[in-house]
Coordinates of C-alpha atoms in Angstrom, one line a residue:
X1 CA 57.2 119.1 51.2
X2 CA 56.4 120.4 54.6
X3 CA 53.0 121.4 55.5
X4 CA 53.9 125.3 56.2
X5 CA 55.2 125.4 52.7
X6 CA 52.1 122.9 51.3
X7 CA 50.1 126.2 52.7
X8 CA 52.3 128.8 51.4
X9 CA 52.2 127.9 47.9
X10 CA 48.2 128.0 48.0
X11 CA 48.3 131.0 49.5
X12 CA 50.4 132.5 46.8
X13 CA 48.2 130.8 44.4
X14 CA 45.2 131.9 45.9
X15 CA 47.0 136.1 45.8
X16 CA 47.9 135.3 42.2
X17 CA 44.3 134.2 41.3
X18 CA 43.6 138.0 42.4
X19 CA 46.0 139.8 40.8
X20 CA 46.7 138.2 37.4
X21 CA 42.5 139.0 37.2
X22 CA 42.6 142.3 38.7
X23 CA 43.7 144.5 35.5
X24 CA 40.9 143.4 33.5
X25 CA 38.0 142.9 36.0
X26 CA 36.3 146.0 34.2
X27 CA 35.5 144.8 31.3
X28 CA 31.5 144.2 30.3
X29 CA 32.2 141.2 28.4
X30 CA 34.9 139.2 26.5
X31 CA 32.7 137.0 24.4
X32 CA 29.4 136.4 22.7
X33 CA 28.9 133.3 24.9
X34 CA 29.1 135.5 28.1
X35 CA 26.5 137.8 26.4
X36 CA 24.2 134.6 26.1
X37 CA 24.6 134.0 29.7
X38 CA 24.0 137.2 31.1
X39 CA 20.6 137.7 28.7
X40 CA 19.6 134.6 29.9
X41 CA 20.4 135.0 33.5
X42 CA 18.5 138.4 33.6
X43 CA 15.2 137.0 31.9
X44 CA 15.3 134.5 35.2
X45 CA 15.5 137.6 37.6
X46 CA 12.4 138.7 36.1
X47 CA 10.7 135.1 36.9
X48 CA 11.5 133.9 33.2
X49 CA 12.5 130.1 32.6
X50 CA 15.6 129.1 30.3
X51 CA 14.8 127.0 26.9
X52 CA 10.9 128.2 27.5
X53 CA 11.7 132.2 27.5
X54 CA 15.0 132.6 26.9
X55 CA 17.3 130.7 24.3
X56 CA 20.3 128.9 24.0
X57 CA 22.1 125.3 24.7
X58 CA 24.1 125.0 27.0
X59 CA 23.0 123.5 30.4
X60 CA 21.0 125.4 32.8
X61 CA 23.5 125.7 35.9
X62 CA 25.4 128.7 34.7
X63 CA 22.3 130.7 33.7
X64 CA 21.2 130.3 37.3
X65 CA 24.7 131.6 38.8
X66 CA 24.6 134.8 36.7
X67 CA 21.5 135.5 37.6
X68 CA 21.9 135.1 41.4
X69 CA 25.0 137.4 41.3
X70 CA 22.4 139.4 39.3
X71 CA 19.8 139.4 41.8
X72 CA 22.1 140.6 45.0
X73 CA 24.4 142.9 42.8
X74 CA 22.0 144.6 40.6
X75 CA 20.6 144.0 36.9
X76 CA 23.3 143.5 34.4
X77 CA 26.5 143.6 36.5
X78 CA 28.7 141.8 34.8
X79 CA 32.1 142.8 36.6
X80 CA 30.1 141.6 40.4
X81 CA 30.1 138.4 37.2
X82 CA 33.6 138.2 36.9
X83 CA 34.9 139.0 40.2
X84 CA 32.5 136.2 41.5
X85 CA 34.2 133.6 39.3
X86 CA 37.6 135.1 40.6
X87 CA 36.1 133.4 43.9
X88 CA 35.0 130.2 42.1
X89 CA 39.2 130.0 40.6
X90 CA 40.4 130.0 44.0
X91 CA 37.9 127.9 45.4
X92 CA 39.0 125.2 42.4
X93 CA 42.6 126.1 43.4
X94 CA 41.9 125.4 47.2
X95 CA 40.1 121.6 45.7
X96 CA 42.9 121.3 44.1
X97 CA 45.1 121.4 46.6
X98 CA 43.1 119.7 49.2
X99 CA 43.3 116.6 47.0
X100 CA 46.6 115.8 48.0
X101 CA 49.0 117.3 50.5
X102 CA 51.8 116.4 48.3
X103 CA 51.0 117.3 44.9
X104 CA 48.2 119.9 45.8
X105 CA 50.5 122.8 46.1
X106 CA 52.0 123.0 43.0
X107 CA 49.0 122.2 40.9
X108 CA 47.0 125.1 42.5
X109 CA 49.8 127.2 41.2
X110 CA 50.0 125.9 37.7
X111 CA 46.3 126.0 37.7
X112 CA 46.2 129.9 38.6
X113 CA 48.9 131.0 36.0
X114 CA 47.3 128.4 32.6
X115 CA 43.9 129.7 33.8
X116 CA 44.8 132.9 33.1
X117 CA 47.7 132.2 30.0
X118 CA 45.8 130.4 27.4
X119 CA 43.6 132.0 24.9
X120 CA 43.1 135.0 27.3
X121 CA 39.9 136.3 25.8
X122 CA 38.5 132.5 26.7
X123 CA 40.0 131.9 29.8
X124 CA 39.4 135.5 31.4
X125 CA 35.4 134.8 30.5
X126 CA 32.9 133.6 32.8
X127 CA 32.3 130.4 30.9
X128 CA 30.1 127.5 31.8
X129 CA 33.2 124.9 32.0
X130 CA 34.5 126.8 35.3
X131 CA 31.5 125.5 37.3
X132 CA 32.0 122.3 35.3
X133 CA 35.0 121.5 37.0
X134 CA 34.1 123.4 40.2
X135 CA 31.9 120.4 40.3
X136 CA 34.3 117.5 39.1
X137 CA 37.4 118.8 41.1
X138 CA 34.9 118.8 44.8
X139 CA 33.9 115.4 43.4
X140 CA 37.8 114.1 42.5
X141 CA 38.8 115.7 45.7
X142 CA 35.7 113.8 48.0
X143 CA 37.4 110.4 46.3
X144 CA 41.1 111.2 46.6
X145 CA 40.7 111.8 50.4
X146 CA 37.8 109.7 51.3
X147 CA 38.4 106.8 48.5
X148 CA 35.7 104.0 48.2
X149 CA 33.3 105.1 51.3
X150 CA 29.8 104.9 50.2
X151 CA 28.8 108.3 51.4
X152 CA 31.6 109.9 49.6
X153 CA 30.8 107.9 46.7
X154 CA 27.2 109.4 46.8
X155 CA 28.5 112.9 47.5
X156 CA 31.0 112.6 44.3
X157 CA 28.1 111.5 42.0
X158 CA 26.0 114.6 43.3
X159 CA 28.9 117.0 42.5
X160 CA 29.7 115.3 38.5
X161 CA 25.8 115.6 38.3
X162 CA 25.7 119.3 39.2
X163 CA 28.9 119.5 37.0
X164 CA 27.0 117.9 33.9
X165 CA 24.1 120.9 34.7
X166 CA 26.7 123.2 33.8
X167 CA 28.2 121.5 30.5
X168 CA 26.7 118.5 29.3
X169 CA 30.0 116.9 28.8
X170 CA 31.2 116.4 32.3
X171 CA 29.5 113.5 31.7
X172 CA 33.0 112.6 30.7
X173 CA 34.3 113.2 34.3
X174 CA 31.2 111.0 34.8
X175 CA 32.7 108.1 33.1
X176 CA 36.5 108.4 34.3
X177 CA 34.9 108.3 38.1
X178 CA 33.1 104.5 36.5
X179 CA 36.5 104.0 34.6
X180 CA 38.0 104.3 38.1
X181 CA 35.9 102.1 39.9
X182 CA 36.6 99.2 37.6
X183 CA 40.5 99.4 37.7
X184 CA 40.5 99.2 41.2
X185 CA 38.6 96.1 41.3
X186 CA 40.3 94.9 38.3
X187 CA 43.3 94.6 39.9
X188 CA 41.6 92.8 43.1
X189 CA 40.3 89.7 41.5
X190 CA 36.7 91.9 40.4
X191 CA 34.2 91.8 43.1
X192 CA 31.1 92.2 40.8
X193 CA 29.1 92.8 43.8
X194 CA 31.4 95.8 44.9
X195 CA 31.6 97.0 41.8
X196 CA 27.8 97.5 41.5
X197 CA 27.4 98.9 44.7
X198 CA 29.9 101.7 44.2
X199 CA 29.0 102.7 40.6
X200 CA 25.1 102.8 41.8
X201 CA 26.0 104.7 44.6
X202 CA 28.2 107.2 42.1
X203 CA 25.3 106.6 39.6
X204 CA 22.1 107.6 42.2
X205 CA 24.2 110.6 43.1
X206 CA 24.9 112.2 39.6
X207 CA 21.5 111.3 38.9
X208 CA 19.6 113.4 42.0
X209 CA 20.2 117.0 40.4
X210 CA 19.2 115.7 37.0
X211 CA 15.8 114.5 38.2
X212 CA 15.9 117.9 40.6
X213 CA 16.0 119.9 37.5
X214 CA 13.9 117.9 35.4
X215 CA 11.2 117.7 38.2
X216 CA 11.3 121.8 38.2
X217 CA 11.5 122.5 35.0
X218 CA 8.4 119.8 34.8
X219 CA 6.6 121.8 36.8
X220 CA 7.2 125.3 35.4
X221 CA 6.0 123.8 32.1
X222 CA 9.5 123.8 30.6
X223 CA 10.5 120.5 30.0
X224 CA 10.2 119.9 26.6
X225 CA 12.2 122.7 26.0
X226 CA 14.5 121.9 28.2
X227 CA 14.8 118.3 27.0
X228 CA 14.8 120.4 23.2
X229 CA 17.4 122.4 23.2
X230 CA 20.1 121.0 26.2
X231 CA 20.3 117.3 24.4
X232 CA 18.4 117.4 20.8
X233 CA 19.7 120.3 19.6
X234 CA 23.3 119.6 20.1
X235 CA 23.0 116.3 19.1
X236 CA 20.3 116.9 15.7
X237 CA 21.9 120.0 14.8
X238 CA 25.2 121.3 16.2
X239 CA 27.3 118.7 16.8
X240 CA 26.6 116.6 13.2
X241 CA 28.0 120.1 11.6
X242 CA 31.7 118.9 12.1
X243 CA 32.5 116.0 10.1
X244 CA 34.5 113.4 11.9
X245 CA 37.9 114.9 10.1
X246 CA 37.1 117.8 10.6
X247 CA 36.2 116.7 14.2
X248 CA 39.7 115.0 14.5
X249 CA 41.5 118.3 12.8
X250 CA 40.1 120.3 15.2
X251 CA 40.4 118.3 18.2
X252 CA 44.3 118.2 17.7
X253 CA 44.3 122.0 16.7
X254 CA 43.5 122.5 20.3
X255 CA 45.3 119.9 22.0
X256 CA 48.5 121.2 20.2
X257 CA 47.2 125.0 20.7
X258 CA 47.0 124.5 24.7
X259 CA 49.9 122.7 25.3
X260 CA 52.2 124.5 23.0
X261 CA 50.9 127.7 25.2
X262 CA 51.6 125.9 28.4
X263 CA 55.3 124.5 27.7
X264 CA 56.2 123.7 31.5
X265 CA 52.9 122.1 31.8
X266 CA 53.2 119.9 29.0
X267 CA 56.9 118.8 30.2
X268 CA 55.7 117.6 33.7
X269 CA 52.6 116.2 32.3
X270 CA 54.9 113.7 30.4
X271 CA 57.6 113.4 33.5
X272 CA 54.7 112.0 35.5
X273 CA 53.0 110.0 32.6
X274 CA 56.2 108.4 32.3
X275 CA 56.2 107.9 36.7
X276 CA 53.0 106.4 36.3
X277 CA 53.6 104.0 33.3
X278 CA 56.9 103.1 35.2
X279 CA 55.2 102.2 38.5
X280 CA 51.6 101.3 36.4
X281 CA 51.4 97.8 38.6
X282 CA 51.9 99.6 42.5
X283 CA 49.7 102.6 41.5
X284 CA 47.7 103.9 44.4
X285 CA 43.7 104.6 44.2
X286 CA 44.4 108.2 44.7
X287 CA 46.9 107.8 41.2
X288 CA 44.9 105.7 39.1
X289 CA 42.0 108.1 40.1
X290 CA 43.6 111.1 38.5
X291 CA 44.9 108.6 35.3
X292 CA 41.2 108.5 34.9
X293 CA 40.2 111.9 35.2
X294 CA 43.1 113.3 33.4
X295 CA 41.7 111.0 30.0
X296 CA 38.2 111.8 30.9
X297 CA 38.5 115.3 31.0
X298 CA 41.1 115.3 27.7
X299 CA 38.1 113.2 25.8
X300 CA 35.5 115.9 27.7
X301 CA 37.5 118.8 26.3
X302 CA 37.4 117.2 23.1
X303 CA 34.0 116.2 22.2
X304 CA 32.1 119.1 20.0
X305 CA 35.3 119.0 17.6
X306 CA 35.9 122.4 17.4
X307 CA 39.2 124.5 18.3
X308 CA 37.7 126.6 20.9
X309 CA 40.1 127.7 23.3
X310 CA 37.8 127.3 26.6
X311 CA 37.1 123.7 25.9
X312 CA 40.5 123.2 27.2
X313 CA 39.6 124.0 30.7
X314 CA 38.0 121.0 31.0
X315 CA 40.8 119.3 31.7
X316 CA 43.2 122.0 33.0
X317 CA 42.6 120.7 36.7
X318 CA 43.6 117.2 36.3
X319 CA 46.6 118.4 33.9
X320 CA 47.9 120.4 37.0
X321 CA 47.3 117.3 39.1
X322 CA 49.4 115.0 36.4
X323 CA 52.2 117.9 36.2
X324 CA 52.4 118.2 40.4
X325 CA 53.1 114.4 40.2
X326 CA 55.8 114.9 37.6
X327 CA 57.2 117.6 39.5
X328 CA 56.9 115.8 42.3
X329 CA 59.0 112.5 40.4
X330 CA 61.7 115.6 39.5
X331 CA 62.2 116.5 43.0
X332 CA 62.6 113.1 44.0
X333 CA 65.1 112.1 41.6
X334 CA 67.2 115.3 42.7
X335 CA 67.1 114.4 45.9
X336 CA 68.0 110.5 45.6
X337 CA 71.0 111.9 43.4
X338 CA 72.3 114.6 45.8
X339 CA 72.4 117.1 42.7
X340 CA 71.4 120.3 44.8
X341 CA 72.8 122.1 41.4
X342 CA 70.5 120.3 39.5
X343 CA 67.5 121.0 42.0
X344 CA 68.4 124.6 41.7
X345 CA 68.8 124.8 37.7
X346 CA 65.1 123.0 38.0
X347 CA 64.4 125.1 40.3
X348 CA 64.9 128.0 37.6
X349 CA 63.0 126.0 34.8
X350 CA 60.2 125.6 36.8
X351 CA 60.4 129.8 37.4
X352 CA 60.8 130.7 34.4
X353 CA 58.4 128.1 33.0
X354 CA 55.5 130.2 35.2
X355 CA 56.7 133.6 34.7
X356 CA 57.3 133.7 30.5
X357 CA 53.8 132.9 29.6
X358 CA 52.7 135.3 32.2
X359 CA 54.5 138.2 30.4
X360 CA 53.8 137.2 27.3
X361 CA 50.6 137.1 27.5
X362 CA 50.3 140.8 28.9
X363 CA 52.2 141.5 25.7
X364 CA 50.1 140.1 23.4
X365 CA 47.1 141.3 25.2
X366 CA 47.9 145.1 26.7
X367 CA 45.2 146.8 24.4
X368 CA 43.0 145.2 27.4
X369 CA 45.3 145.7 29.9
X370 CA 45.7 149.2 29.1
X371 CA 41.8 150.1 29.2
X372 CA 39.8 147.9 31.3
X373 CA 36.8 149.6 30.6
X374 CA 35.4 149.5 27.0
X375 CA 32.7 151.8 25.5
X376 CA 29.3 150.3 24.9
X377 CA 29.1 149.9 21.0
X378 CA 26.6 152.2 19.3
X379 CA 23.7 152.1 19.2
X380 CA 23.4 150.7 22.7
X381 CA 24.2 154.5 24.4
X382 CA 21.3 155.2 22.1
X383 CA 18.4 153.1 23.3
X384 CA 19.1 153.3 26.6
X385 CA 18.7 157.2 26.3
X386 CA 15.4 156.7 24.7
X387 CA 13.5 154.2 25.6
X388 CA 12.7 152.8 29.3
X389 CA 14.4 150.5 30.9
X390 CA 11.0 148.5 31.2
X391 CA 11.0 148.8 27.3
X392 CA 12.2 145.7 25.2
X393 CA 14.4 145.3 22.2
X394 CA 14.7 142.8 19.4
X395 CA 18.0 142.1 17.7
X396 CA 18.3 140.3 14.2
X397 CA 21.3 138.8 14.1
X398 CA 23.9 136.9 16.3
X399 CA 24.3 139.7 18.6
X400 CA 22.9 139.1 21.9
X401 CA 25.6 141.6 23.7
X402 CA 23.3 144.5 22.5
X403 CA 21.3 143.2 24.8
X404 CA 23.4 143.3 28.1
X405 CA 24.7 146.8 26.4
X406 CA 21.5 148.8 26.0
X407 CA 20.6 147.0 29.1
X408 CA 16.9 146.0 27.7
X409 CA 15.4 142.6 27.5
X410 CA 14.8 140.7 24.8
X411 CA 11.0 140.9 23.2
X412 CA 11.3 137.0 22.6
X413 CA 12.9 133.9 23.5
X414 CA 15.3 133.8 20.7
X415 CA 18.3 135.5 22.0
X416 CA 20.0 135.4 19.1
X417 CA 18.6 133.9 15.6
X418 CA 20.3 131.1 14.8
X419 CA 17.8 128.7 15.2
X420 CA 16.0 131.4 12.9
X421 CA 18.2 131.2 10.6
X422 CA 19.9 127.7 10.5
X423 CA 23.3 129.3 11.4
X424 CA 25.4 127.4 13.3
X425 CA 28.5 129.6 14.4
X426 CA 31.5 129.5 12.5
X427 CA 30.8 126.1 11.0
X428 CA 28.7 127.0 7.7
X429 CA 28.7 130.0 6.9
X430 CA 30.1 129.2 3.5
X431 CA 27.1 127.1 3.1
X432 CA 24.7 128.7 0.0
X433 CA 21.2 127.7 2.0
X434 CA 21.3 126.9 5.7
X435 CA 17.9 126.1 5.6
X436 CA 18.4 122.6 6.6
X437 CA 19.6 123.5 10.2
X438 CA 16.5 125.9 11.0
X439 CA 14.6 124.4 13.9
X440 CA 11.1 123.7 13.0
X441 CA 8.2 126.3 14.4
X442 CA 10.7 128.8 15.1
X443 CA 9.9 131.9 12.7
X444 CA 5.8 131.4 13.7
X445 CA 6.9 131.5 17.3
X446 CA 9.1 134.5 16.9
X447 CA 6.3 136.5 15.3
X448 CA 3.8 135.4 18.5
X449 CA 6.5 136.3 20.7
X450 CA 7.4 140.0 19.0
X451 CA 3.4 140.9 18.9
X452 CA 3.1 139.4 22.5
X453 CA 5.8 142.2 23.8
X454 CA 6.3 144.6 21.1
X455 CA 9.9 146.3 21.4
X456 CA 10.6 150.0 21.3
X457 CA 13.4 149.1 18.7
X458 CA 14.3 146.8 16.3
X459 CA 18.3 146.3 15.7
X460 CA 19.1 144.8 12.5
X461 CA 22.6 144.0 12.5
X462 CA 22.5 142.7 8.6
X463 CA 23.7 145.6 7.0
X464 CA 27.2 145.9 8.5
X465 CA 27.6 141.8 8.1
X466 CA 27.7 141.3 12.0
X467 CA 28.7 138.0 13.0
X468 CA 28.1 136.8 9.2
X469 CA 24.6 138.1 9.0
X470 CA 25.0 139.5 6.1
X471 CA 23.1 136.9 4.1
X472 CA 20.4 137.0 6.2
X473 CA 18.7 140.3 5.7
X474 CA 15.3 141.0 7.3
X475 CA 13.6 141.2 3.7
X476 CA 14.3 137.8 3.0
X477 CA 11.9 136.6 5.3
X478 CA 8.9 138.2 4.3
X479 CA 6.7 137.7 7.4
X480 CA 9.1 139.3 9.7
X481 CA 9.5 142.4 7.2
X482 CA 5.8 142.8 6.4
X483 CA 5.3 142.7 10.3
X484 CA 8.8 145.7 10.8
X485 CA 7.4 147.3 8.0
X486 CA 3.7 147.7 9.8
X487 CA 4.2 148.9 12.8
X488 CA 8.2 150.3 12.3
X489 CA 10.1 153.3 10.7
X490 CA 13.7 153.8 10.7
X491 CA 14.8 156.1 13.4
X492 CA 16.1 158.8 11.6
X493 CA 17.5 160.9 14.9
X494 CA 20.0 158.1 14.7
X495 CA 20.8 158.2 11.3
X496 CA 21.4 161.7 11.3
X497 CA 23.6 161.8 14.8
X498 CA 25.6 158.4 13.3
X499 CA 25.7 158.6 9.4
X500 CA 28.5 155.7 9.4
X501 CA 26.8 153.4 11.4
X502 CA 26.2 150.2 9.6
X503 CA 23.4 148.6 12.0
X504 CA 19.8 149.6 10.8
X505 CA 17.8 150.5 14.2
X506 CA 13.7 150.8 13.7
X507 CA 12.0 152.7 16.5
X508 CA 8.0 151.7 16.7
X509 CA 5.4 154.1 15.6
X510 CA 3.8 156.1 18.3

């Protein structure tokens, strides 16, 4: 492949990345996770601190992207949100393609279209695994073109650590990078010595932003909860709710899910599989380094055991890598044949391949296509009318987009009330009691919180069985309700202008 058409295929990836996002850059918010973000991301605008004022657990990194884009395009913007992560998809396409001048091409292009293809509502979303592998890709791309240096090295490490601040499980891209290091002096006769050198100089790097964070949430008073709720929680709480069958289930649920979505992908993932098993004893660094991350990303994607459709970007960059190289191996073949017939009926395969998940996907989802712009669910037209935008709000329930609809900030930490309530999304909610996963200290706290900053409503989202809130209504915890009770009414200019509503709002007593 020449170098002018090297360039010409980024640039169409690059216009693609543009236009496959343009028809639904409208919309407020395609998920409750984005919700999370954005609440969270706003209280740091107002000089807040995540884990210590604002709850959730994921890492930090995201938080702190929203709520820059927050801070120079005004509160709450959350299409100046996605169209910034439009940015951060080419930039990975233009990482991806600076990793190799041969296969970079192609994989921007398969990148652009299964970014876009797969679970839409997942993919389309602002999610913390895109500055995961905005990380890992700078730091496969660093090694690819620079190899074993020792600045590189260092640079890579910084890059997977700033990728790990984003999702703890880059740690997995972490590991293939160490994985990496060891096969290529494996296959030299292992220099020990070398081998330390370069995996401490990986090592210090990933380590700097960790101890960079650390050190400032240290100092802001917030490490505990950081420490709390990025590494405990998961590990005490949400991640033991999936049995290890269920775990396994799952995990192939989604690996199956993905690949059956991306059909051309999967093909030339196995072509260059197959390459590289074929050729496993001449393998250069650059290859065995993307073996590495394409199984450390897979095992990444895979780790919380549940079939969630953005877990798959993980490892969608080294995929495209893996399928470049098999298209790569086709084109070869063709060529060492003289079949230009065959080159052009691949030629169509590959076209086709691109183009039919493309249209089927704006198929299956043209009610978003068709209106960009969704109306803010009552009652959050409501509250913004009346109340301040100074004024705060408190939501019971799993239902922290009323938030970033009413535009109001929470009146305490807990986002959402899960940690309230023991609920741990989708995974027991057939559970009679989920006592056992309520995190100690939390209802106490809530209550501090609540009389600290008294909202000017109360939304209780129990009634209409809101994200399975159902069995969790305000009256069985009788602190919480003697405290609504005491200083709460319903609103009834609400109940009277929506008599169907479901929700429950309380407005304060003057």
């Amino acid at each position: 492949m020449t170098q002018r058409s090297s360039y010409s295929l980024l640039f169409i990836a690059l216009l693609l990345t543009a236009l496959l996002r343009l028809p639904v850059s409208g919309i407020s918010i395609f998920n409750v996770d984005e919700a999370v973000s954005a609440v969270v991301a706003q209280e740091i605008a107002e000089g807040g601190l995540p884990y210590r004022d604002a709850i959730d657990h994921r890492g930090p990194l995201t938080y702190y992207a929203y709520a820059l884009i927050f801070e120079i395009c005004g509160d709450w913007n959350m299409v100046a949100v996605h169209w910034m992560y439009v940015l951060i998809l080419g930039g990975i396409a233009g990482l991806l393609f600076g990793t190799s001048p041969k296969l970079g091409g192609i994989a921007a292009i398969l990148f652009v279209v299964f970014s876009w293809t797969h679970s839409p509502m997942d993919m389309w979303a602002a999610h913390t695994e895109w500055l995961l592998i905005l990380g890992s890709s700078m730091a496969i791309m660093i090694l690819c073109r620079w190899k074993l240096r020792s600045v590189p090295l260092l640079f890579a490490g910084i890059f997977l650590g700033m990728a790990t601040l984003s999702k703890q499980v880059a740690v997995w891209d972490f590991a293939a990078v160490g994985g990496w290091l060891f096969w290529a002096q494996w296959q030299e006769r292992m220099n020990w010595a070398i081998f330390l050198k370069q995996g401490i100089l990986v090592g210090v790097g990933f380590a700097l932003p960790l101890i960079g964070m650390g050190m400032y949430f240290h100092t802001e008073g917030g490490w505990e909860d950081l420490l709390f709720y990025v590494w405990q929680y998961n590990v005490q709480y949400y991640l033991p709710e999936v049995s290890l069958l269920e775990r396994i289930g799952s995990s192939m649920a989604l690996l199956v899910s993905f690949f059956n979505d991306a059909l051309l992908l999967t093909g030339l993932i196995c072509v260059g599989l197959m390459d590289a098993w074929s050729r496993r004893k001449v393998l250069t660094l650059q290859e065995k380094l993307l073996l590495c991350w394409f199984v450390g990303a897979l095992l990444g994607g895979l780790t919380s055991g549940r079939n969630f459709g953005h877990y798959a970007i993980q490892w969608l960059p080294a995929s495209c890598m893996i399928a470049a190289w098999g298209g790569q191996r086709l084109v070869r073949y063709m060529r060492d044949k003289d079949q230009r017939e065959g080159m052009m009926l691949m030629s169509g395969i590959l076209g086709i391949g691109l183009l039919l998940p493309i249209g089927h996907t704006l198929v299956k989802n043209k009610v978003y296509l068709e209106s960009a712009f969704h109306q803010d669910p009552q009652p959050a037209p409501y509250i913004r009318e009346h109340s301040k935008p100074s004024d705060r709000l408190f939501v019971w329930g799993f239902a922290p987009e009323f938030y970033l609809y009413s535009q109001r900030r929470p009146a305490t930490r807990y986002v959402y009330c899960n940690v309230l309530t023991g609920l741990i999304p989708w995974e027991n909610l057939s559970h009679s009691s989920t006592e056992y996963a309520v995190v100690p200290g939390t209802r106490e706290q809530l209550l501090k919180d609540l009389r600290r900053h008294p909202p000017a409503f109360v939304l209780d989202t129990s009634p209409a069985d809101y994200n399975s809130y159902g069995k969790y209504p305000i009256h069985q915890y009788p602190e919480l309700a003697k405290w609504l009770q005491a200083h709460y009414d319903r609103d009834s200019l609400f109940a009277r202008q929506f008599p169907h509503a479901q929700f429950h709002l309380y407005r304060r007593h003057p």
